Amino acid sequence: MPDQLVLAVATALAARGAEVLFSGGREAVGALYRMVRSRFGEGTEEAAALEAAVVEPDDYDRQAILAEALARTMAVDPAFDAAVRAEWRSVQARLSASPGDVTNEFSGTAGKVVQARDISGDILF
C-alpha cells in the first residue's frame, strides 16, 4: 500500500493532469506532472496508469493504480523518490498560498540565504 504522500501525489496528478496538459503546465502541479511523465516514459505500464488517471480523474481505482505505479518507481529509484517529495513540498506551498502571497522555497546548501517579500534598503552580511 502506498504511503499517504504517494496517494496525495497520485490524486493531484489525476485531478490536475488534464489542466496541466491544456494550460501548458503553468500551474502548481505542472512541474510534478512533467517529472513523473518523463520518468514513466512512453509505452510503459506506469505511463498507461498516469494517462488513465488523467482521463478519468474522479475514478478512485485509477488513482490507486497510479499510486501503486508511483510507489514502485519511487522504491527502486531513490533520486526520483527524493525529487517527487521535494516537488510535492513545493506544490503544497503554492497551492496553499492565497493570491498575492509570496512563497519562499529553498533546498540545498548555502552559507547565507535571504527569503523575503518586500525589502526596503540594503541587505548586508
mmCIF file of C-alpha atoms in Angstrom:
data_model
loop_
_atom_site.group_PDB
_atom_site.id
_atom_site.type_symbol
_atom_site.label_atom_id
_atom_site.label_comp_id
_atom_site.label_asym_id
_atom_site.label_seq_id
_atom_site.Cartn_x
_atom_site.Cartn_y
_atom_site.Cartn_z
ATOM 1 C CA MET A 1 0.000 0.000 0.000
ATOM 2 C CA PRO A 2 1.471 3.389 -0.978
ATOM 3 C CA ASP A 3 2.085 5.901 1.786
ATOM 4 C CA GLN A 4 -0.101 8.988 2.229
ATOM 5 C CA LEU A 5 2.279 11.248 0.314
ATOM 6 C CA VAL A 6 2.192 8.965 -2.738
ATOM 7 C CA LEU A 7 -1.607 8.794 -2.583
ATOM 8 C CA ALA A 8 -1.818 12.584 -2.378
ATOM 9 C CA VAL A 9 0.556 12.988 -5.324
ATOM 10 C CA ALA A 10 -1.400 10.466 -7.401
ATOM 11 C CA THR A 11 -4.675 12.244 -6.605
ATOM 12 C CA ALA A 12 -3.224 15.638 -7.527
ATOM 13 C CA LEU A 13 -1.773 14.262 -10.755
ATOM 14 C CA ALA A 14 -5.100 12.721 -11.716
ATOM 15 C CA ALA A 15 -7.185 15.740 -10.742
ATOM 16 C CA ARG A 16 -4.944 18.347 -12.247
ATOM 17 C CA GLY A 17 -3.250 16.375 -15.014
ATOM 18 C CA ALA A 18 -5.707 17.396 -17.693
ATOM 19 C CA GLU A 19 -5.389 21.023 -16.629
ATOM 20 C CA VAL A 20 -1.610 20.740 -16.923
ATOM 21 C CA LEU A 21 -1.891 19.303 -20.409
ATOM 22 C CA PHE A 22 -4.197 22.038 -21.622
ATOM 23 C CA SER A 23 -2.673 25.002 -19.798
ATOM 24 C CA GLY A 24 0.884 24.299 -20.860
ATOM 25 C CA GLY A 25 1.771 23.391 -17.295
ATOM 26 C CA ARG A 26 1.521 26.913 -15.916
ATOM 27 C CA GLU A 27 0.058 25.834 -12.623
ATOM 28 C CA ALA A 28 1.335 24.311 -9.421
ATOM 29 C CA VAL A 29 1.191 20.647 -10.417
ATOM 30 C CA GLY A 30 2.716 21.188 -13.864
ATOM 31 C CA ALA A 31 6.352 20.523 -12.981
ATOM 32 C CA LEU A 32 5.403 17.483 -10.920
ATOM 33 C CA TYR A 33 3.289 16.058 -13.739
ATOM 34 C CA ARG A 34 6.068 16.586 -16.281
ATOM 35 C CA MET A 35 8.648 14.980 -13.971
ATOM 36 C CA VAL A 36 6.517 11.889 -13.381
ATOM 37 C CA ARG A 37 5.530 11.629 -17.051
ATOM 38 C CA SER A 38 9.157 11.847 -18.122
ATOM 39 C CA ARG A 39 10.276 9.205 -15.625
ATOM 40 C CA PHE A 40 7.470 6.829 -16.584
ATOM 41 C CA GLY A 41 8.460 7.077 -20.248
ATOM 42 C CA GLU A 42 6.450 6.041 -23.287
ATOM 43 C CA GLY A 43 4.519 2.807 -23.657
ATOM 44 C CA THR A 44 5.077 1.594 -20.115
ATOM 45 C CA GLU A 45 2.586 0.236 -17.595
ATOM 46 C CA GLU A 46 3.306 3.272 -15.425
ATOM 47 C CA ALA A 47 2.659 5.723 -18.276
ATOM 48 C CA ALA A 48 -0.625 3.955 -19.015
ATOM 49 C CA ALA A 49 -1.632 4.283 -15.352
ATOM 50 C CA LEU A 50 -0.898 8.012 -15.415
ATOM 51 C CA GLU A 51 -2.816 8.579 -18.637
ATOM 52 C CA ALA A 52 -5.801 6.534 -17.427
ATOM 53 C CA ALA A 53 -5.959 8.562 -14.212
ATOM 54 C CA VAL A 54 -5.821 11.829 -16.155
ATOM 55 C CA VAL A 55 -8.621 10.732 -18.496
ATOM 56 C CA GLU A 56 -10.882 9.792 -15.562
ATOM 57 C CA PRO A 57 -9.622 11.944 -12.667
ATOM 58 C CA ASP A 58 -12.564 11.071 -10.396
ATOM 59 C CA ASP A 59 -12.047 7.309 -10.719
ATOM 60 C CA TYR A 60 -10.611 6.149 -7.385
ATOM 61 C CA ASP A 61 -9.487 2.806 -8.841
ATOM 62 C CA ARG A 62 -7.405 4.571 -11.492
ATOM 63 C CA GLN A 63 -5.903 6.825 -8.838
ATOM 64 C CA ALA A 64 -4.994 3.755 -6.767
ATOM 65 C CA ILE A 65 -3.326 2.079 -9.759
ATOM 66 C CA LEU A 66 -1.366 5.277 -10.412
ATOM 67 C CA ALA A 67 -0.367 5.464 -6.741
ATOM 68 C CA GLU A 68 0.922 1.869 -6.873
ATOM 69 C CA ALA A 69 2.918 2.587 -10.047
ATOM 70 C CA LEU A 70 4.339 5.740 -8.496
ATOM 71 C CA ALA A 71 5.225 3.932 -5.248
ATOM 72 C CA ARG A 72 7.004 1.119 -7.135
ATOM 73 C CA THR A 73 9.012 3.570 -9.203
ATOM 74 C CA MET A 74 9.949 5.652 -6.164
ATOM 75 C CA ALA A 75 11.003 2.496 -4.282
ATOM 76 C CA VAL A 76 13.501 1.454 -6.952
ATOM 77 C CA ASP A 77 14.778 4.954 -7.782
ATOM 78 C CA PRO A 78 15.871 6.902 -4.678
ATOM 79 C CA ALA A 79 16.753 10.004 -6.713
ATOM 80 C CA PHE A 80 13.261 10.055 -8.225
ATOM 81 C CA ASP A 81 11.760 9.475 -4.774
ATOM 82 C CA ALA A 82 13.641 12.486 -3.401
ATOM 83 C CA ALA A 83 12.688 14.623 -6.412
ATOM 84 C CA VAL A 84 8.983 13.764 -6.125
ATOM 85 C CA ARG A 85 8.973 14.505 -2.399
ATOM 86 C CA ALA A 86 10.754 17.846 -2.901
ATOM 87 C CA GLU A 87 8.452 18.874 -5.743
ATOM 88 C CA TRP A 88 5.400 17.854 -3.695
ATOM 89 C CA ARG A 89 6.501 20.155 -0.858
ATOM 90 C CA SER A 90 6.761 22.956 -3.414
ATOM 91 C CA VAL A 91 3.315 22.139 -4.846
ATOM 92 C CA GLN A 92 1.764 22.169 -1.389
ATOM 93 C CA ALA A 93 3.254 25.575 -0.644
ATOM 94 C CA ARG A 94 1.998 27.044 -3.923
ATOM 95 C CA LEU A 95 -1.481 25.523 -3.605
ATOM 96 C CA SER A 96 -1.929 26.781 -0.060
ATOM 97 C CA ALA A 97 -0.858 30.335 -0.897
ATOM 98 C CA SER A 98 -3.556 32.970 -1.307
ATOM 99 C CA PRO A 99 -3.467 35.365 -4.243
ATOM 100 C CA GLY A 100 -0.813 37.966 -3.556
ATOM 101 C CA ASP A 101 1.059 35.736 -1.129
ATOM 102 C CA VAL A 102 4.720 35.048 -1.589
ATOM 103 C CA THR A 103 6.079 31.568 -1.002
ATOM 104 C CA ASN A 104 9.782 31.170 -0.410
ATOM 105 C CA GLU A 105 11.389 27.820 -1.050
ATOM 106 C CA PHE A 106 14.962 26.745 -0.558
ATOM 107 C CA SER A 107 16.574 23.380 -0.957
ATOM 108 C CA GLY A 108 20.220 22.513 -0.999
ATOM 109 C CA THR A 109 23.062 24.079 0.886
ATOM 110 C CA ALA A 110 24.223 27.659 1.184
ATOM 111 C CA GLY A 111 26.255 29.775 3.501
ATOM 112 C CA LYS A 112 23.652 32.521 3.606
ATOM 113 C CA VAL A 113 20.109 32.714 2.290
ATOM 114 C CA VAL A 114 17.644 35.588 2.310
ATOM 115 C CA GLN A 115 13.994 34.963 1.625
ATOM 116 C CA ALA A 116 11.683 37.916 1.739
ATOM 117 C CA ARG A 117 8.769 39.632 0.098
ATOM 118 C CA ASP A 118 9.373 43.352 0.392
ATOM 119 C CA ILE A 119 12.763 44.771 1.278
ATOM 120 C CA SER A 120 13.402 48.430 1.772
ATOM 121 C CA GLY A 121 17.084 49.239 2.000
ATOM 122 C CA ASP A 122 20.255 47.229 1.804
ATOM 123 C CA ILE A 123 20.969 43.710 2.960
ATOM 124 C CA LEU A 124 24.417 43.264 4.433
ATOM 125 C CA PHE A 125 26.081 40.067 5.559
#
